[in-house]
Structure formats: C-alpha cells, structure tokens
mmCIF file of C-alpha atoms in Angstrom:
data_model
loop_
_atom_site.group_PDB
_atom_site.id
_atom_site.type_symbol
_atom_site.label_atom_id
_atom_site.label_comp_id
_atom_site.label_asym_id
_atom_site.label_seq_id
_atom_site.Cartn_x
_atom_site.Cartn_y
_atom_site.Cartn_z
ATOM 1 C CA MET I 179 -25.129 9.782 18.492
ATOM 2 C CA SER I 180 -24.863 13.329 19.900
ATOM 3 C CA ASN I 181 -25.168 16.314 17.557
ATOM 4 C CA GLU I 182 -21.614 17.329 18.449
ATOM 5 C CA LEU I 183 -20.179 13.953 17.431
ATOM 6 C CA ALA I 184 -22.367 13.822 14.332
ATOM 7 C CA ASN I 185 -21.088 17.237 13.256
ATOM 8 C CA LEU I 186 -17.488 16.209 13.936
ATOM 9 C CA LEU I 187 -17.846 13.055 11.856
ATOM 10 C CA ALA I 188 -19.536 14.945 9.018
ATOM 11 C CA SER I 189 -16.647 17.391 8.757
ATOM 12 C CA ASN I 190 -13.888 14.886 9.607
ATOM 13 C CA PRO I 191 -14.766 11.535 7.958
ATOM 14 C CA SER I 192 -11.218 10.275 8.525
ATOM 15 C CA MET I 193 -12.071 9.956 12.246
ATOM 16 C CA VAL I 194 -14.059 6.792 11.517
ATOM 17 C CA GLN I 195 -11.934 3.650 11.841
ATOM 18 C CA SER I 196 -12.482 0.106 10.636
ATOM 19 C CA GLY I 197 -10.893 -1.079 13.905
ATOM 20 C CA LEU I 198 -10.725 0.541 17.343
ATOM 21 C CA ASP I 199 -7.468 0.893 19.269
ATOM 22 C CA GLU I 200 -6.713 -1.413 22.196
ATOM 23 C CA ASP I 201 -7.377 1.159 24.928
ATOM 24 C CA THR I 202 -10.755 2.223 23.518
ATOM 25 C CA LEU I 203 -11.834 -1.400 23.221
ATOM 26 C CA ALA I 204 -10.718 -2.223 26.754
ATOM 27 C CA VAL I 205 -12.540 0.673 28.429
ATOM 28 C CA SER I 206 -15.680 0.413 26.285
ATOM 29 C CA GLY I 207 -15.944 -3.301 26.975
ATOM 30 C CA GLY I 208 -15.545 -4.256 23.327
ATOM 31 C CA ALA I 209 -19.055 -3.193 22.329
ATOM 32 C CA ARG I 210 -20.277 -5.340 19.448
ATOM 33 C CA GLN I 211 -23.469 -3.657 18.295
ATOM 34 C CA GLY I 212 -23.742 -3.299 14.545
ATOM 35 C CA ASN I 213 -20.943 -5.716 13.661
ATOM 36 C CA LYS I 214 -21.302 -7.388 10.281
ATOM 37 C CA ARG I 215 -19.979 -10.822 9.471
ATOM 38 C CA ILE I 216 -20.203 -13.627 6.960
ATOM 39 C CA SER I 217 -20.871 -17.172 8.154
ATOM 40 C CA ILE I 218 -20.820 -20.510 6.351
ATOM 41 C CA LYS I 219 -23.323 -22.094 8.703
ATOM 42 C CA GLY I 220 -25.274 -24.778 6.896
ATOM 43 C CA GLY I 221 -22.956 -24.611 3.888
ATOM 44 C CA VAL I 222 -24.301 -21.227 2.763
ATOM 45 C CA PHE I 223 -22.632 -17.813 2.811
ATOM 46 C CA ARG I 224 -24.787 -15.819 5.254
ATOM 47 C CA LYS I 225 -24.591 -12.161 6.179
ATOM 48 C CA TYR I 226 -25.173 -11.102 9.781
ATOM 49 C CA ALA I 227 -25.554 -7.658 11.359
ATOM 50 C CA GLY I 228 -26.016 -7.094 15.058
ATOM 51 C CA GLY I 229 -26.180 -10.846 15.596
ATOM 52 C CA LYS I 230 -29.115 -11.311 13.191
ATOM 53 C CA GLU I 231 -29.070 -12.871 9.745
ATOM 54 C CA ILE I 232 -30.029 -10.266 7.145
ATOM 55 C CA GLY I 233 -29.332 -12.123 3.915
ATOM 56 C CA ALA I 234 -27.819 -15.113 2.151
ATOM 57 C CA ILE I 235 -26.401 -16.037 -1.239
ATOM 58 C CA GLU I 236 -26.424 -19.399 -2.956
ATOM 59 C CA ASP I 237 -23.009 -19.121 -4.643
ATOM 60 C CA ARG I 238 -20.678 -21.928 -3.596
ATOM 61 C CA PHE I 239 -17.596 -19.698 -3.703
ATOM 62 C CA MET I 240 -16.367 -16.211 -2.854
ATOM 63 C CA ASN I 241 -13.252 -14.336 -3.990
ATOM 64 C CA VAL I 242 -11.013 -12.520 -1.506
ATOM 65 C CA ILE I 243 -7.532 -11.048 -1.097
ATOM 66 C CA ILE I 244 -5.650 -12.326 1.947
ATOM 67 C CA VAL I 245 -4.003 -9.243 3.473
ATOM 68 C CA LYS I 246 -2.703 -10.726 6.736
ATOM 69 C CA MET I 247 -2.378 -14.118 8.419
ATOM 70 C CA ALA I 248 -1.503 -15.336 11.877
ATOM 71 C CA HIS I 249 1.895 -17.017 11.617
ATOM 72 C CA LYS I 250 0.652 -20.094 13.430
ATOM 73 C CA ALA I 251 -2.615 -21.837 14.152
ATOM 74 C CA SER I 252 -4.259 -21.248 17.533
ATOM 75 C CA ARG I 253 -6.039 -23.582 19.938
ATOM 76 C CA MET I 254 -9.116 -23.329 22.156
ATOM 77 C CA LEU I 255 -10.302 -25.880 24.724
ATOM 78 C CA TYR I 256 -13.865 -26.021 26.090
ATOM 79 C CA LEU I 257 -14.162 -28.766 28.704
ATOM 80 C CA GLN I 258 -17.894 -28.412 29.349
ATOM 81 C CA GLY I 259 -18.829 -28.495 25.670
ATOM 82 C CA TYR I 260 -20.368 -25.880 23.433
ATOM 83 C CA LYS I 261 -24.018 -24.967 22.990
ATOM 84 C CA GLU I 262 -25.068 -22.613 20.206
ATOM 85 C CA GLY I 263 -25.912 -19.141 21.476
ATOM 86 C CA GLU I 264 -24.496 -19.789 24.952
ATOM 87 C CA LYS I 265 -21.438 -17.995 26.328
ATOM 88 C CA VAL I 266 -18.923 -20.528 27.597
ATOM 89 C CA SER I 267 -15.560 -19.903 29.234
ATOM 90 C CA PRO I 268 -12.580 -21.704 27.653
ATOM 91 C CA ALA I 269 -10.532 -23.858 29.989
ATOM 92 C CA CYS I 270 -7.336 -23.283 28.013
ATOM 93 C CA TRP I 271 -6.134 -21.553 24.872
ATOM 94 C CA SER I 272 -2.947 -21.099 22.881
ATOM 95 C CA SER I 273 -2.132 -18.332 20.388
ATOM 96 C CA ASN I 274 0.631 -20.399 18.792
ATOM 97 C CA SER I 275 -0.772 -23.960 19.189
ATOM 98 C CA ASP I 276 2.464 -24.914 20.979
ATOM 99 C CA THR I 277 2.031 -23.830 24.605
ATOM 100 C CA PRO I 278 -0.842 -22.376 26.677
ATOM 101 C CA ASP I 279 -0.931 -18.571 26.782
ATOM 102 C CA ALA I 280 0.474 -16.962 29.921
ATOM 103 C CA GLU I 281 -3.015 -15.788 30.954
ATOM 104 C CA VAL I 282 -4.333 -19.354 31.288
ATOM 105 C CA LYS I 283 -4.695 -19.949 35.040
ATOM 106 C CA ASN I 284 -4.742 -23.746 35.161
ATOM 107 C CA PRO I 285 -3.405 -25.266 31.928
ATOM 108 C CA PRO I 286 -3.973 -29.026 31.709
ATOM 109 C CA ALA I 287 -0.416 -29.512 30.402
ATOM 110 C CA PRO I 288 2.763 -27.440 29.953
ATOM 111 C CA SER I 289 2.645 -27.861 26.160
ATOM 112 C CA CYS I 290 0.013 -28.705 23.580
ATOM 113 C CA THR I 291 1.890 -31.800 22.431
ATOM 114 C CA GLU I 292 1.755 -33.205 25.972
ATOM 115 C CA CYS I 293 -1.922 -32.410 26.504
ATOM 116 C CA GLN I 294 -4.458 -35.239 26.640
ATOM 117 C CA TYR I 295 -7.031 -33.013 24.937
ATOM 118 C CA SER I 296 -4.936 -32.551 21.779
ATOM 119 C CA VAL I 297 -4.802 -36.298 21.122
ATOM 120 C CA LYS I 298 -7.065 -37.687 18.418
ATOM 121 C CA GLY I 299 -10.006 -39.461 19.964
ATOM 122 C CA SER I 300 -10.282 -37.046 22.891
ATOM 123 C CA GLY I 301 -13.165 -35.173 21.250
ATOM 124 C CA ASP I 302 -16.870 -35.716 21.770
ATOM 125 C CA ASN I 303 -17.949 -39.285 21.009
ATOM 126 C CA GLY I 304 -14.296 -40.209 20.512
ATOM 127 C CA MET I 305 -14.042 -38.106 17.338
ATOM 128 C CA GLY I 306 -11.233 -35.641 16.627
ATOM 129 C CA THR I 307 -9.667 -33.744 19.514
ATOM 130 C CA LYS I 308 -11.233 -31.919 22.426
ATOM 131 C CA CYS I 309 -8.903 -28.948 21.903
ATOM 132 C CA LYS I 310 -9.744 -27.334 18.565
ATOM 133 C CA LEU I 311 -7.294 -25.847 16.096
ATOM 134 C CA SER I 312 -8.114 -22.775 14.004
ATOM 135 C CA TRP I 313 -6.255 -20.248 11.852
ATOM 136 C CA ARG I 314 -6.944 -16.501 11.874
ATOM 137 C CA THR I 315 -6.699 -14.403 8.722
ATOM 138 C CA ALA I 316 -7.689 -10.950 7.482
ATOM 139 C CA VAL I 317 -9.174 -10.528 4.009
ATOM 140 C CA VAL I 318 -10.676 -7.840 1.764
ATOM 141 C CA LEU I 319 -12.887 -8.031 -1.315
ATOM 142 C CA PRO I 320 -11.031 -7.740 -4.655
ATOM 143 C CA ASN I 321 -13.503 -5.173 -5.970
ATOM 144 C CA ASP I 322 -13.010 -2.981 -2.871
ATOM 145 C CA PRO I 323 -9.507 -3.571 -1.480
ATOM 146 C CA ALA I 324 -9.612 -0.281 0.442
ATOM 147 C CA GLY I 325 -12.895 -1.251 2.103
ATOM 148 C CA ASP I 326 -13.709 -3.306 5.187
ATOM 149 C CA VAL I 327 -11.095 -5.703 6.514
ATOM 150 C CA MET I 328 -12.880 -8.972 7.282
ATOM 151 C CA GLN I 329 -11.789 -11.511 9.843
ATOM 152 C CA LEU I 330 -11.865 -15.079 8.573
ATOM 153 C CA VAL I 331 -11.252 -17.762 11.202
ATOM 154 C CA LEU I 332 -10.674 -21.157 9.640
ATOM 155 C CA PRO I 333 -11.303 -24.434 11.505
ATOM 156 C CA ALA I 334 -8.820 -27.287 11.260
ATOM 157 C CA MET I 335 -10.692 -28.970 8.406
ATOM 158 C CA SER I 336 -10.323 -25.813 6.290
ATOM 159 C CA ALA I 337 -6.751 -25.107 7.405
ATOM 160 C CA PHE I 338 -5.003 -28.475 7.028
ATOM 161 C CA GLY I 339 -5.117 -31.347 4.574
ATOM 162 C CA LYS I 340 -4.169 -32.222 1.017
ATOM 163 C CA GLU I 341 -4.744 -30.722 -2.418
ATOM 164 C CA ASP I 342 -7.741 -32.057 -4.310
ATOM 165 C CA ASN I 343 -8.265 -31.243 -7.971
ATOM 166 C CA GLY I 344 -6.469 -27.893 -7.834
ATOM 167 C CA ARG I 345 -7.931 -26.749 -4.526
ATOM 168 C CA TRP I 346 -6.153 -26.690 -1.173
ATOM 169 C CA PRO I 347 -6.891 -26.207 2.519
ATOM 170 C CA PHE I 348 -5.497 -22.895 3.771
ATOM 171 C CA ARG I 349 -1.959 -23.750 4.906
ATOM 172 C CA PRO I 350 -1.141 -26.062 1.963
ATOM 173 C CA TYR I 351 -2.534 -23.326 -0.323
ATOM 174 C CA VAL I 352 -0.146 -20.726 1.111
ATOM 175 C CA GLN I 353 2.690 -23.252 0.832
ATOM 176 C CA HIS I 354 1.752 -23.807 -2.824
ATOM 177 C CA LEU I 355 1.967 -20.054 -3.479
ATOM 178 C CA ALA I 356 5.292 -19.795 -1.650
ATOM 179 C CA SER I 357 6.769 -22.657 -3.689
ATOM 180 C CA HIS I 358 6.219 -20.470 -6.758
ATOM 181 C CA ASN I 359 7.662 -17.372 -5.046
ATOM 182 C CA VAL I 360 4.236 -15.692 -4.841
ATOM 183 C CA SER I 361 2.958 -13.849 -1.759
ATOM 184 C CA ALA I 362 -0.671 -14.409 -0.775
ATOM 185 C CA GLY I 363 -1.387 -10.670 -0.872
ATOM 186 C CA ARG I 364 -0.667 -10.534 -4.615
ATOM 187 C CA VAL I 365 -3.277 -13.146 -5.524
ATOM 188 C CA ILE I 366 -7.060 -13.044 -5.823
ATOM 189 C CA THR I 367 -8.056 -16.184 -3.942
ATOM 190 C CA ARG I 368 -11.248 -18.173 -4.326
ATOM 191 C CA MET I 369 -12.625 -19.844 -1.211
ATOM 192 C CA ALA I 370 -15.181 -22.472 -2.128
ATOM 193 C CA PHE I 371 -17.238 -25.022 -0.246
ATOM 194 C CA ASP I 372 -16.009 -28.593 -0.414
ATOM 195 C CA THR I 373 -19.274 -30.285 -1.349
ATOM 196 C CA LYS I 374 -17.897 -33.696 -0.354
ATOM 197 C CA SER I 375 -17.489 -32.640 3.272
ATOM 198 C CA PRO I 376 -20.299 -33.560 5.704
ATOM 199 C CA THR I 377 -19.669 -30.329 7.655
ATOM 200 C CA PRO I 378 -19.030 -26.827 6.242
ATOM 201 C CA LYS I 379 -15.488 -26.712 4.878
ATOM 202 C CA VAL I 380 -13.828 -24.254 2.523
ATOM 203 C CA VAL I 381 -10.868 -24.824 0.210
ATOM 204 C CA PHE I 382 -8.746 -22.308 -1.683
ATOM 205 C CA SER I 383 -7.406 -21.722 -5.185
ATOM 206 C CA PRO I 384 -5.815 -18.819 -7.130
ATOM 207 C CA VAL I 385 -8.076 -17.170 -9.723
ATOM 208 C CA GLY I 386 -6.272 -13.955 -10.628
ATOM 209 C CA ALA I 387 -3.538 -11.435 -9.897
ATOM 210 C CA VAL I 388 -4.134 -8.372 -7.745
ATOM 211 C CA PRO I 389 -3.899 -5.365 -10.116
ATOM 212 C CA ASP I 390 -0.686 -3.393 -9.754
ATOM 213 C CA GLU I 391 -2.634 -0.266 -8.831
ATOM 214 C CA ASP I 392 -4.144 -2.083 -5.829
ATOM 215 C CA LEU I 393 -0.910 -3.477 -4.381
ATOM 216 C CA ALA I 394 -0.149 -0.357 -2.327
ATOM 217 C CA VAL I 395 -3.682 -0.400 -0.912
ATOM 218 C CA VAL I 396 -3.372 -4.067 0.054
ATOM 219 C CA ALA I 397 -0.019 -3.347 1.733
ATOM 220 C CA ARG I 398 -1.616 -0.545 3.786
ATOM 221 C CA GLN I 399 -4.510 -2.776 4.772
ATOM 222 C CA ALA I 400 -2.057 -5.422 5.972
ATOM 223 C CA LYS I 401 -0.556 -2.902 8.419
ATOM 224 C CA SER I 402 -3.886 -1.509 9.614
ATOM 225 C CA PRO I 403 -5.160 -1.924 13.191
ATOM 226 C CA ALA I 404 -8.110 -3.789 11.682
ATOM 227 C CA ALA I 405 -5.880 -6.467 10.157
ATOM 228 C CA GLU I 406 -3.786 -6.749 13.311
ATOM 229 C CA ALA I 407 -6.926 -7.252 15.411
ATOM 230 C CA ALA I 408 -8.339 -9.804 12.969
ATOM 231 C CA ILE I 409 -5.472 -12.241 13.461
ATOM 232 C CA LYS I 410 -5.262 -11.834 17.239
ATOM 233 C CA MET I 411 -6.892 -14.293 19.636
ATOM 234 C CA ASN I 412 -8.844 -12.264 22.200
ATOM 235 C CA VAL I 413 -9.590 -13.886 25.538
ATOM 236 C CA PHE I 414 -10.313 -11.471 28.374
ATOM 237 C CA GLN I 415 -11.245 -11.367 32.072
ATOM 238 C CA VAL I 416 -14.704 -10.233 33.189
ATOM 239 C CA ASP I 417 -15.401 -8.572 36.550
ATOM 240 C CA SER I 418 -16.285 -11.867 38.202
ATOM 241 C CA GLY I 419 -12.824 -13.167 37.433
ATOM 242 C CA SER I 420 -14.077 -15.898 35.126
ATOM 243 C CA GLU I 421 -12.472 -16.211 31.716
ATOM 244 C CA VAL I 422 -14.622 -15.539 28.676
ATOM 245 C CA ALA I 423 -13.598 -15.947 25.082
ATOM 246 C CA ALA I 424 -14.146 -12.799 23.019
ATOM 247 C CA ASP I 425 -15.816 -14.651 20.208
ATOM 248 C CA ASP I 426 -19.140 -15.952 19.015
ATOM 249 C CA GLY I 427 -18.264 -19.615 19.509
ATOM 250 C CA GLY I 428 -20.216 -21.890 17.264
ATOM 251 C CA PHE I 429 -19.388 -24.639 14.854
ATOM 252 C CA GLU I 430 -18.936 -22.415 11.843
ATOM 253 C CA THR I 431 -16.348 -20.365 9.986
ATOM 254 C CA VAL I 432 -16.978 -16.651 10.223
ATOM 255 C CA ALA I 433 -15.725 -13.509 8.508
ATOM 256 C CA THR I 434 -16.252 -10.342 10.533
ATOM 257 C CA PHE I 435 -16.396 -6.984 8.759
ATOM 258 C CA THR I 436 -15.313 -4.993 11.816
ATOM 259 C CA SER I 437 -12.093 -6.422 13.106
ATOM 260 C CA ASN I 438 -12.430 -5.451 16.762
ATOM 261 C CA VAL I 439 -14.196 -8.745 17.437
ATOM 262 C CA SER I 440 -12.539 -12.150 17.379
ATOM 263 C CA VAL I 441 -14.813 -14.959 16.211
ATOM 264 C CA GLU I 442 -13.771 -18.505 17.085
ATOM 265 C CA ALA I 443 -14.523 -21.250 14.603
ATOM 266 C CA GLN I 444 -14.962 -24.658 16.203
ATOM 267 C CA LEU I 445 -15.196 -27.738 13.966
ATOM 268 C CA ALA I 446 -14.132 -31.338 14.299
ATOM 269 C CA GLU I 447 -10.617 -32.307 13.250
ATOM 270 C CA PRO I 448 -10.044 -33.341 9.605
ATOM 271 C CA VAL I 449 -11.368 -36.742 8.614
ATOM 272 C CA LYS I 450 -9.410 -38.799 6.116
ATOM 273 C CA ARG I 451 -11.318 -39.680 2.968
ATOM 274 C CA GLU I 452 -10.454 -40.947 -0.470
ATOM 275 C CA SER I 453 -9.674 -38.160 -2.921
ATOM 276 C CA SER I 454 -11.892 -37.923 -5.956
ATOM 277 C CA LYS I 455 -12.394 -35.638 -8.909
ATOM 278 C CA GLN I 456 -14.780 -32.753 -8.414
ATOM 279 C CA THR I 457 -16.023 -30.039 -10.692
ATOM 280 C CA GLU I 458 -17.427 -26.688 -9.690
ATOM 281 C CA SER I 459 -21.227 -26.771 -9.828
ATOM 282 C CA ALA I 460 -21.470 -23.096 -10.687
ATOM 283 C CA PRO I 461 -19.325 -21.164 -13.182
ATOM 284 C CA PRO I 462 -17.067 -18.359 -11.862
ATOM 285 C CA SER I 463 -18.765 -15.003 -11.435
ATOM 286 C CA ASP I 464 -17.581 -11.440 -11.060
ATOM 287 C CA VAL I 465 -16.513 -10.762 -7.483
ATOM 288 C CA SER I 466 -18.206 -7.381 -7.816
ATOM 289 C CA ASP I 467 -21.516 -9.252 -7.913
ATOM 290 C CA VAL I 468 -20.984 -10.952 -4.536
ATOM 291 C CA VAL I 469 -22.502 -8.276 -2.337
ATOM 292 C CA LYS I 470 -25.340 -7.612 -4.816
ATOM 293 C CA LYS I 471 -26.453 -11.228 -4.619
ATOM 294 C CA TRP I 472 -27.440 -11.109 -0.962
ATOM 295 C CA SER I 473 -31.097 -12.063 -0.788
ATOM 296 C CA LYS I 474 -33.146 -9.793 1.467
ATOM 297 C CA LYS I 475 -35.070 -11.387 4.282
#
C-alpha cells in the first residue's frame, strides 16, 4: 500500500468498505487476495484466509443473523465434472432456478424444468441431478451485527427437506418463521451439522431474538453493497471468451467474510431417509466465543 493511500485510510477510516462497487470489481478483475471465509468441509467449521486454512473449531453449531436472502434458489451445471482446486467453466446457470440466465450462450433447454440435467438420476453415478441447486444468503454474527457480512451459499441438501426434531433445512425454516409472522432478520439462528448426513449438511433453528438496539444495524446491513453482492450469482467472461464461474467451486458450503466473491456450493441432491430423534452432542455456547475458539495452525 502506498504511503499516500495509507495516510488517507488512517485519517478517513470510513473509506474502507466491506464490499466493493460493481465498477471497481469489474476493472480490478475481482481480486481475491486476503478474503476470509468459513467452510464446512469434512463436517468441521474451518476458517480460510487467502485460500489457506488458518484455523478450525470443533463446535457442531454456529449462531448467525440472516440479513438478506436470494428470493429463489439458483442453479449451476458443470458438464465435465468438478475437481477440487481446478477452475472449471459452467455449461449453464440460472439465477432463479427457472430459466437459464441471458448470458448463457448455449443452454441445453429453454427452461430448467425441461432440462435433462435437472432430472433426478442425471447426476454422477446416477445419483441426484447433474445441475446443482443452491441458495445464497448473507449473514452476520450476533455478537457483532455491524461487522463483516458473510456470504453463506447453501447446497440443496441444506436448503430443502423436512423438519427433524425442531431443526429445518433453510427454506422450510424461513417458512416456519413466516408462519408465525416473524422475519428472519429478527431472529438469532443456529446452523448446526446434521450428524446423520453422510455429507456435510447444516440445518437451522431459532435460539433467540435480535436485541431491539441491533435491529437498525441489521436493517442497514441488509441494504449494504456487501449483502447485495453476497446473494448475487457471479458468472463472468474472461479475455479468451470462455465462461468462468466467479466462485471457489467445491463440494462444500462456504461463508465468505468479504462479499465481493461468490462461492458456489456443490453437493448432491437430498436423499430421503427415515426421520429419527436426535439430540445435540454439545450444549449451546455463547456466540461471542465462536471466533475465540479457532484453533491456530
């Protein structure tokens, strides 16, 4: 950083943004250095910075406030398959899970319902669907609602399904709140690992009310550029003309602290299984302890 910029930032701290505007991102190429995110890879909450894991916690749950949500699920289709750590161009994508986005050059079908890749059994080894559903949200920590807006991209298994012992996948959870005339932004929400699932899956439940003094802050965060960017699917053109998804790919759910990066979560479609009773293996803890519990590597 130049001395001039350093001096400007020191005297004008309000210049620093949690999310960059669209023009700055476009011209800069969406630089990603220093981005921090939380992953559930391997069924553990992991903290990443600059693409490297810097810590992990063993808690099976984490409390958040949902400040913004995409109104519909999105879709992403990779025909050639995904390999961890490898950049792959999507063949098709949909921001509303109904029809391919206008930027898609050669959509396999005019609508998602007519597409062969959205049919169950079209996925690898005949499992799930080839075209993956996900749901984009923006969240903050209850102990720091004015802090970083985190992007949380939920795969289909975490977004759809049925209630089990007072815990819901994302959309049924929001529907449960709405049925009681409660907005998601007024609730402290616990996301917890479903320990019965063979792949990382999170479910949701209400654990508290957002304090009245924080409601105005949450409302401002919901209107911030950071929250807007967190729920937007970013797929852009590179110089060669090939299409590249602006995400990390990977079969994991990710929360990104800086919202100028869209992280795609790719998991298999939900698998039906018999419901059973389940108890939390660890007692609830103060959300203020979450960040302190990161283990240094």
